[in-house]
XYZ file of C-alpha atoms in Angstrom:
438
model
C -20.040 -31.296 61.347
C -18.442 -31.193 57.670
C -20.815 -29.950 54.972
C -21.672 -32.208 52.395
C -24.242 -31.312 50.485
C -24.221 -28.255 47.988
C -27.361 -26.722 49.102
C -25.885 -26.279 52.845
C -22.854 -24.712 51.485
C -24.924 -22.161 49.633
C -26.619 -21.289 53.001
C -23.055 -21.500 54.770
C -21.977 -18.497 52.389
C -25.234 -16.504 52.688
C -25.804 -17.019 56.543
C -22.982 -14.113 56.409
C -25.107 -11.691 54.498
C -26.025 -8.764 57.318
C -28.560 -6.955 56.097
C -27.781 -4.212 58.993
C -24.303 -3.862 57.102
C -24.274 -0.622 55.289
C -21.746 0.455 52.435
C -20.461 4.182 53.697
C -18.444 6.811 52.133
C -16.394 7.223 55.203
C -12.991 6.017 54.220
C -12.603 4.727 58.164
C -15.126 2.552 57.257
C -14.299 1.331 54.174
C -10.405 0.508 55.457
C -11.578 -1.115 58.054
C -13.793 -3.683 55.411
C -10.359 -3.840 53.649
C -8.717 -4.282 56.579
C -11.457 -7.466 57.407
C -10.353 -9.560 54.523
C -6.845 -8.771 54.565
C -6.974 -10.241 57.661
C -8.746 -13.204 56.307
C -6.769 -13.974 53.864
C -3.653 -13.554 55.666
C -5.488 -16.892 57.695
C -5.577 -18.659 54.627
C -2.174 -18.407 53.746
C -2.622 -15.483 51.987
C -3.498 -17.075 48.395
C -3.973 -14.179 46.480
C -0.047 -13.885 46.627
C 0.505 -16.398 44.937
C -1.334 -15.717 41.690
C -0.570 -13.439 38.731
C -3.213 -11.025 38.166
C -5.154 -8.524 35.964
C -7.656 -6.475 38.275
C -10.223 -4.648 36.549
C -12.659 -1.967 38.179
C -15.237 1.095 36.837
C -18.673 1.367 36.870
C -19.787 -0.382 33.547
C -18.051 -2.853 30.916
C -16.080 -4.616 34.024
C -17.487 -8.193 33.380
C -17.405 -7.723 29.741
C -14.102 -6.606 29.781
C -12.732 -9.471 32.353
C -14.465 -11.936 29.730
C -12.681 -10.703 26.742
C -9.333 -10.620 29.080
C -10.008 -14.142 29.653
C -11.021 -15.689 26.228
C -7.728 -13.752 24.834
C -5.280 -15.299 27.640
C -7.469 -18.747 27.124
C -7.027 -18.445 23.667
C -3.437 -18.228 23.920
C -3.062 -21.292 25.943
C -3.212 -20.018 28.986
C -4.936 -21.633 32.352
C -7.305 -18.524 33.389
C -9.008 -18.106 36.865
C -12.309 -15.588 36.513
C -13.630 -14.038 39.723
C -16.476 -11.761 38.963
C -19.677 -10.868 40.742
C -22.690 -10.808 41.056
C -23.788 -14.012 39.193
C -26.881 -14.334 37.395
C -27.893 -17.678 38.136
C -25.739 -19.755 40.153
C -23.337 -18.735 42.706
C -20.710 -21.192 40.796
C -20.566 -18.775 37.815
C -18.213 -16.355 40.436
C -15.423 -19.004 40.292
C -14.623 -20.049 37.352
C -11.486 -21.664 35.387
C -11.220 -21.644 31.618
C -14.786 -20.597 31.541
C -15.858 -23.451 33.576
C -17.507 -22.621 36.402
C -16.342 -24.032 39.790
C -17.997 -27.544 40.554
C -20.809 -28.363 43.431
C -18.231 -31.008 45.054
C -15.087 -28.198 45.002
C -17.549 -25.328 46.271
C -18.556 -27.521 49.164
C -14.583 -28.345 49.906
C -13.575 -25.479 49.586
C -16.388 -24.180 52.420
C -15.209 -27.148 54.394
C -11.737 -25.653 54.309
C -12.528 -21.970 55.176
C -15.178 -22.754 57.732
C -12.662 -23.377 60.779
C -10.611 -20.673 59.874
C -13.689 -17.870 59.904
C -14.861 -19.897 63.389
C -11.198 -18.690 64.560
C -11.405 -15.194 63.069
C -10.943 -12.463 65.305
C -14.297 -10.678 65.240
C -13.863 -8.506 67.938
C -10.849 -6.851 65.897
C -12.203 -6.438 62.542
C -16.190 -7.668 62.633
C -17.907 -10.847 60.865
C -16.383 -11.656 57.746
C -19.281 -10.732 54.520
C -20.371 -13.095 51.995
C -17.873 -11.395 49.506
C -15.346 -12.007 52.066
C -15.567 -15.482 51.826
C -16.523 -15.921 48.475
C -13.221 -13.849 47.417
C -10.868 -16.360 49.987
C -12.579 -19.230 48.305
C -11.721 -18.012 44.544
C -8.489 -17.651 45.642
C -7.421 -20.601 47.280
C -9.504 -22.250 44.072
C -6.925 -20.369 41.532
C -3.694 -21.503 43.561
C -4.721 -24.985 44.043
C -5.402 -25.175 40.251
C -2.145 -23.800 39.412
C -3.972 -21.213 36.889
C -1.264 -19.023 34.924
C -3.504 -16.212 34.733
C -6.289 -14.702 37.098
C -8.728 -12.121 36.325
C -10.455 -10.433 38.788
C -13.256 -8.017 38.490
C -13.203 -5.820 41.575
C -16.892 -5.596 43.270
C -17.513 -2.209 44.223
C -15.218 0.903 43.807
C -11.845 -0.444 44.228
C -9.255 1.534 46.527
C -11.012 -0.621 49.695
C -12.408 -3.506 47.969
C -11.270 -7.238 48.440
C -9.358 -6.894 45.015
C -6.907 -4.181 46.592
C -5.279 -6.656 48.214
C -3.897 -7.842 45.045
C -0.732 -6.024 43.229
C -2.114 -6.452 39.541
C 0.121 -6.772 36.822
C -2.187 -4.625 35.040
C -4.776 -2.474 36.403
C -7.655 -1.676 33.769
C -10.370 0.605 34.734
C -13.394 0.936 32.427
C -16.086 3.797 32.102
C -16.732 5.952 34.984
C -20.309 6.842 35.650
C -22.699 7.214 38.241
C -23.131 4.800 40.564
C -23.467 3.567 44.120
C -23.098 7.412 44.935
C -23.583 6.800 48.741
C -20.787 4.721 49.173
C -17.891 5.920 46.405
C -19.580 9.387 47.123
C -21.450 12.209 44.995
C -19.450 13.533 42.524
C -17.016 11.599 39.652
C -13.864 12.619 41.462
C -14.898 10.475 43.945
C -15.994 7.789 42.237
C -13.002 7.804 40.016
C -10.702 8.160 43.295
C -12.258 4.860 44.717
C -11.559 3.080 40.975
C -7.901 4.595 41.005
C -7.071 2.227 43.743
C -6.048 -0.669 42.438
C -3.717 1.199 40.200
C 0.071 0.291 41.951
C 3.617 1.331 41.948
C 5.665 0.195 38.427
C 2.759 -1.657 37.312
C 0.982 -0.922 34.456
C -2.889 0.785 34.442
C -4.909 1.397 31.592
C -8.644 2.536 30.793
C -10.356 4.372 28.217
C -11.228 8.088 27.713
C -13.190 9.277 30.360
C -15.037 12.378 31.499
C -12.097 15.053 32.332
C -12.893 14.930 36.078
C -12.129 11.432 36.119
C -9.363 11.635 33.904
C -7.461 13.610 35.935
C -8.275 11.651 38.781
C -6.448 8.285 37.169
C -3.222 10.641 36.171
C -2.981 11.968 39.219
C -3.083 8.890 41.054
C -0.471 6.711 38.618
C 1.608 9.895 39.149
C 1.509 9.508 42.776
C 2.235 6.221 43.157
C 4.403 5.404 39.594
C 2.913 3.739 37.238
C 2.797 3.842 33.895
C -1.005 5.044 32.543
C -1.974 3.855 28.945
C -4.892 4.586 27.090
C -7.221 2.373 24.953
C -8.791 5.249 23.101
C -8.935 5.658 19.057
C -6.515 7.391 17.056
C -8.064 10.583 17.609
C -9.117 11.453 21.100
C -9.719 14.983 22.549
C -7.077 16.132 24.877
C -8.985 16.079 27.563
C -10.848 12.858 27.401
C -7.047 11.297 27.714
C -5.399 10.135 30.879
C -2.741 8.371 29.653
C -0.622 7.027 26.335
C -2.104 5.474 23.388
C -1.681 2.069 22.421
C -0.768 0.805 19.122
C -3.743 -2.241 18.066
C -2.716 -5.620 15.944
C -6.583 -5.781 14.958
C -9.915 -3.605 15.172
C -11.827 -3.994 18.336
C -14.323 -5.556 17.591
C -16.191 -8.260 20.024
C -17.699 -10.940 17.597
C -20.553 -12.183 20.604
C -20.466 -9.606 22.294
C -23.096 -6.873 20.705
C -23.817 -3.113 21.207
C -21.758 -0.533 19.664
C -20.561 0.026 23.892
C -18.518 -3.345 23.277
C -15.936 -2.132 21.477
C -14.700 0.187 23.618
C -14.707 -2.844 26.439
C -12.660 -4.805 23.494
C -10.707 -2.102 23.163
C -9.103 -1.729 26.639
C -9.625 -5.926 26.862
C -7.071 -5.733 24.294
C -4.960 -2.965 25.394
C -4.654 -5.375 28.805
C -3.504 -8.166 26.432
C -0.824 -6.089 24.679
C 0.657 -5.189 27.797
C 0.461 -8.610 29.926
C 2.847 -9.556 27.224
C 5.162 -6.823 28.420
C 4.743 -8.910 31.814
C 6.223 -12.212 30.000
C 3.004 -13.848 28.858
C 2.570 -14.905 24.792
C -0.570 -13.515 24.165
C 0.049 -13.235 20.162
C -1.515 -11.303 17.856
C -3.947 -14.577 16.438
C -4.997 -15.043 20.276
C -5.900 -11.236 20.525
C -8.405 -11.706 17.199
C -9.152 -15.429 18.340
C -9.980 -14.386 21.693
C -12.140 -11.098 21.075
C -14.391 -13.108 18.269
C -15.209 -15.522 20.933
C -15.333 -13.844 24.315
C -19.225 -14.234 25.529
C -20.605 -12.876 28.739
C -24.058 -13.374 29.604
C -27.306 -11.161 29.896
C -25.527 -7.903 28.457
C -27.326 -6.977 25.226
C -28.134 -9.890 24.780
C -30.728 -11.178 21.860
C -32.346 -13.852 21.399
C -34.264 -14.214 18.362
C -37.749 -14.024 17.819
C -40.460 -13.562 16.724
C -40.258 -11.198 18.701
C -36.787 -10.463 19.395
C -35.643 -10.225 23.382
C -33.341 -7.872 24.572
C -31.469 -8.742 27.787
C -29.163 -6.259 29.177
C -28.173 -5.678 32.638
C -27.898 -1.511 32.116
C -28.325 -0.162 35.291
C -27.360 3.341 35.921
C -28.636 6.268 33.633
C -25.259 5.774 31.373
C -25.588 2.424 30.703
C -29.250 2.728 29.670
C -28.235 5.749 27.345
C -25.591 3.754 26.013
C -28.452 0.334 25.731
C -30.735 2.814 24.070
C -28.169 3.878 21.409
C -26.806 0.305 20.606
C -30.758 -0.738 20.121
C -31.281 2.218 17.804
C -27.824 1.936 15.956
C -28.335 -1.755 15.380
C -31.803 -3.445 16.006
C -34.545 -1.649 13.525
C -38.159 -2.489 15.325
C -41.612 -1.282 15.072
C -41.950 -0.671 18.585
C -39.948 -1.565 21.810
C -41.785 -3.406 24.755
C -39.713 -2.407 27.804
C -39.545 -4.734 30.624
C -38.457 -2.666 33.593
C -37.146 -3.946 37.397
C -34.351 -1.849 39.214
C -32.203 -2.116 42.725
C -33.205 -0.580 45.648
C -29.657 1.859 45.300
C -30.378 2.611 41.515
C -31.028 6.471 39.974
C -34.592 4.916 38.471
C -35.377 8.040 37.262
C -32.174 8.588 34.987
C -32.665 4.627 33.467
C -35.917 6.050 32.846
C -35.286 9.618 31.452
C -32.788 6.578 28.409
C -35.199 4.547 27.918
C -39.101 5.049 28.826
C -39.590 7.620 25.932
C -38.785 5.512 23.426
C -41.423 2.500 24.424
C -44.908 1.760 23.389
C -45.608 -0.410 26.712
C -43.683 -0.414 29.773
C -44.155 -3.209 32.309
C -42.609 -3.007 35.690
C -41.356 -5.910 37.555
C -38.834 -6.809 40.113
C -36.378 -9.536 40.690
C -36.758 -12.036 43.762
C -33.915 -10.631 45.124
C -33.260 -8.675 48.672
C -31.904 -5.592 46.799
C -35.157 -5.635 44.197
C -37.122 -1.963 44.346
C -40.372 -1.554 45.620
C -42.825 -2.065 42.399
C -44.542 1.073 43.197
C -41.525 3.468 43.868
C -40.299 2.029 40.073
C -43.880 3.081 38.339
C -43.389 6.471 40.146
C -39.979 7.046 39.235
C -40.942 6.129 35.780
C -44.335 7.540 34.936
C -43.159 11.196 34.121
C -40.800 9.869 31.419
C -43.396 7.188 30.203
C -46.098 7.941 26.988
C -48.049 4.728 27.814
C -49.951 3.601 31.176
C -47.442 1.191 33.101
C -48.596 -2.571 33.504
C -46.891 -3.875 36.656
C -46.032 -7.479 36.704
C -44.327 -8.515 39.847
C -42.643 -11.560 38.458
C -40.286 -11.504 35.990
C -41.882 -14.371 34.251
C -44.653 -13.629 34.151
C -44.053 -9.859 32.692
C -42.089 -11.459 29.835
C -45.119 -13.791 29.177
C -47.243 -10.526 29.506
C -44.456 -9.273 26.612
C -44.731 -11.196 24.135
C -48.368 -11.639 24.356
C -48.210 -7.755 23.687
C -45.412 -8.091 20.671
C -45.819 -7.541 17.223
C -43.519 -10.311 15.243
C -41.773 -7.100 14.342
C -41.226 -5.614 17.567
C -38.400 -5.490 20.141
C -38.798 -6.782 23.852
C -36.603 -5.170 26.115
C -35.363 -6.469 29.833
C -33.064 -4.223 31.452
C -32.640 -2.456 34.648
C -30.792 -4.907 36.909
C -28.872 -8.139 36.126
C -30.775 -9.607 39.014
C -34.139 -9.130 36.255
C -31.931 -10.100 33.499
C -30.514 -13.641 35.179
C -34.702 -14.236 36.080
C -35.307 -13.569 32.317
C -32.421 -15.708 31.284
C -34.418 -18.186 33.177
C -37.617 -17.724 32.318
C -36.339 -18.500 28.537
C -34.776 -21.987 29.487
C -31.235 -19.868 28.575
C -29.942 -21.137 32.239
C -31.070 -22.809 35.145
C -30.904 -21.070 39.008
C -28.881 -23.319 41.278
C-alpha cells in the first residue's frame, strides 16, 4: 500500500531506527555501515554521482559552516541542495533546496520511491538499512531530480565511513576538531581527526582551519597520502604548528552578519575559503556573493538571541569545547548581571567538561532534558554538574517548562542560557513560538 499521508512517512523513516544498533570504533564495523549504503545507493541508481559536491565534516561549526557555503553559492545564483543533520524541529529541515526545506507531498514521494527498493535490499549481506541510510538516498535522489548546481553536505558522524564518503567532493572542508563521540571515532584526537580526514580525496581540494597539532598532522598526512591539495583558512599569522596546509588569500573579513559568537568567524572563514576554491572548480562565486552571502547566512539554535527582557541564549554547544567557546562569545559580547543556565545533555556527552565551561559562571542552574531517545538521565546531569555548580540545581524535566521556570527567575538585566544539546535547543526554539515540531 502507497503512503500518503506525511505522518506515515515520518514513521516509515523511523521504524528503521534500532536502538540495539551501536556506533563502534572497530573499523570492520564501521566499513561494513559504509559498505550498507553504498549498496543502497548503488539500488537507486547511485544519485549521489550525479551531483557536484562540497562535503564538510569536524566536530563543531559543520552546520554553520554548510549554511554559510550555501547562502554564498545561493547568493551567487546558484541552485543549492543542503543535507545536514540532526534537525531541530522537523525532519524536512534535513533536505533542503535554496534554503527551502523539502515539502510534506515530495518527502512522502520520495518514501514511496525508496520503499520497494529497501523491501528488495539484501539484508542478509549488509544488515537493515538505518534511518540515516534512507534519509541520505532520499536527499540525494531529491538534489538530482531538482537539477541543483551545487550540493552541500554535512557529513553525520566522523567521516572516513559515513554515508558522505561515498561522495568525491570537489572540496573537502573540515572544521574544528574536538572531543566527541569518543567511543565510536575513538579516544584520542588522532583518531578523531583520522575518521574526519576521510572525505579528503585524490586531486581534490581539502581545507580546514588551524587545529590542535595532533590533528594537524593527521589532515597533512592524509592529503599527502592520497594527493590533494590542503589549504588553510587561518589568519595572517598562525603558529607553525597549528597549520596543516596553505593559506588563503580573503576578498573580505570574515565576518558572519547573523550568525553571532566570536567562534563564527572562524566557520566564515573556512565557509569562505570553500567559496574561493569552488571557483577554481568552474563555479562564479564572485567576490559581492562571498560578502552577500556571509552577511546573510542564518542557521538556527547556535548562539542564538532573542531579545528580552530577559535576553535568551540558544546554543546547541555540546562537548566541553564548544561550551568553552559559548562561554567566551557570551562574555566577549553579551554584558549581563547574571546568567540563568538552562542545562539538558545526550546520553554520549562529556557532562562534566560542558559543566567544568559553563556552571561556574551561573547564578541558577536548571536541569532539563529533551523528549528525545538520546536525552540523559535528569539525575546523572545534576551529578555530573553539582561539583562545578555555586547554586543548588532546580531540575525541570521539560524544557518548557524550565524556560518558564527561567524567566520567572530573570532579572530584566540578566542572561538566560539553553545549551547542552540541539535536541534542548530545537524544544526551546519551540517553546518560544520561534518554530513549530512537525
Amino acid at each position: 500500500m502507497p503512503i500518503t499521508t506525511y505522518q506515515a512517512a515520518l514513521d516509515y523513516i523511523y521504524s528503521f531506527i534500532d536502538p540495539t544498533r551501536q556506533g563502534s570504533p572497530d573499523p570492520a564495523i564501521a566499513a561494513h555501515a559504509l559498505a550498507r549504503i553504498t549498496a543502497l545507493l548503488d539500488a537507486a541508481g547511485n544519485p549521489h554521482q550525479h551531483l557536484r559536491a562540497v562535503v564538510v565534516a569536524g566536530t563543531k561549526g559543520k552546520g554553520s559552516t554548510c549554511a554559510m557555503i550555501e547562502a554564498m553559492a545561493r547568493a551567487a545564483g546558484l541552485k543549492v541542495g543542503l543535507w545536514t543533520s540532526p534537525h531541530l524541529s522537523s525532519y524536512r529541515e534535513r533536505i533542503q533546496i535554496d534554503r527551502e526545506p523539502i515539502s510534506q507531498q515530495t518527502l512522502i514521494e520520495l518514501v514511496n520511491a525508496v520503499q520497494p527498493l529497501v523491501e528488495g535490499f539484501d539484508v542478509a549481506t549488509y544488515g537493515r538499512p538505518s534511518t540515516f541510510d534512507i534519509g541520505f538516498v532520499m536527499a540525494m535522489r531529491h538534489f538530482v531530480a531538482a537539477q541543483v548546481d551545487l550540493a552541500v553536505v554535512e557529513v553525520g558522524l566522523g567521516g572516513r565511513y559515513d554515508a558522505a564518503a561515498t561522495i568525491t567532493p570537489l572540496v573537502a572542508v573540515i572544521s574544528s576538531i574536538s572531543y566527541d563521540h569518543m567511543a565510536i571515532l575513538g579516544p584520542t584526537l588522532r583518531d578523531i581527526a583520522y575518521n574526519k580526514a576521510g572525505i579528503i580525496r585524490a586531486g581534490q581540494p581539502a581545507i580546514t582551519v588551524p587545529q590542535r597539532a595532533e590533528a594537524a598532522a593527521v589532515f597533512a598526512a592524509e592529503a599527502q597520502t592520497v594527493g590533494a591539495p590542503l589549504w588553510l583558512a587561518a589568519e595572517a599569522a598562525v603558529e607553525p604548528w597549528l597549520a596543516a596546509g596553505q593559506p588563503l588569500a580573503y576578498p573580505a573579513p570574515p565576518q558572519p552578519g547573523k550568525l553571532h559568537g566570536t567562534f563564527q568567524r572562524e566557520n566564515a572563514r573556512l565557509a569562505m575559503g570553500a567559496a574561493l576554491l569552488l571557483r577554481g572548480q568552474g563555479f562564479t562565486i564572485d567576490d559581492a556573493a562571498i560578502r552577500r552571502g556571509l552577511a546573510e547566512a542564518w542557521w538556527p539554535g547556535r548562539f542564538e538571541l532573542i531579545d528580552g527582557p530577559p535576553r535568551i541564549l540558544i546554543d546547541g554547544a555540546h562537548n566541553g569545547d564548544s561550551a568553552e567557546k559559548l562561554w567566551q562569545a557570551i562574555a566577549q559580547e553579551l554584558p549581563h548581571r547574571r546568567m540563568i543556565l538552562v542545562l539538558g545533555t545526550s546520553r554520549d556527552k562529556d557532562i562534566a567538561a560542558i559543566a567544568a565551561a559553563l556552571a561556574p559562571h551561573a547564578a541558577q542552574i536548571i536541569i532539563t532534558r529533551a523528549s528525545h531517545p538520546k536525552a540523559m538521565d535528569l539525575d546523572r546531569i545534576a551529578a555530573e554538574v553539582e561539583p562545578f555548580s555555586n547554586t543548588p540545581l532546580q531540575i525541570v524535566p521539560i524544557v518548557a517548562e524550565a524556560l518558564a521556570v527561567a524567566r520567572a527567575l530573570a532579572g530584566p538585566d540578566d542572561l538566560i542560557c539553553v545549551t547542552g544539546s540541539l535536541f534542548v535547543a530545537g524544544a526551546a526554539r519551540e517553546a518560544l513560538g520561534l518554530a513549530v515540531a512537525d
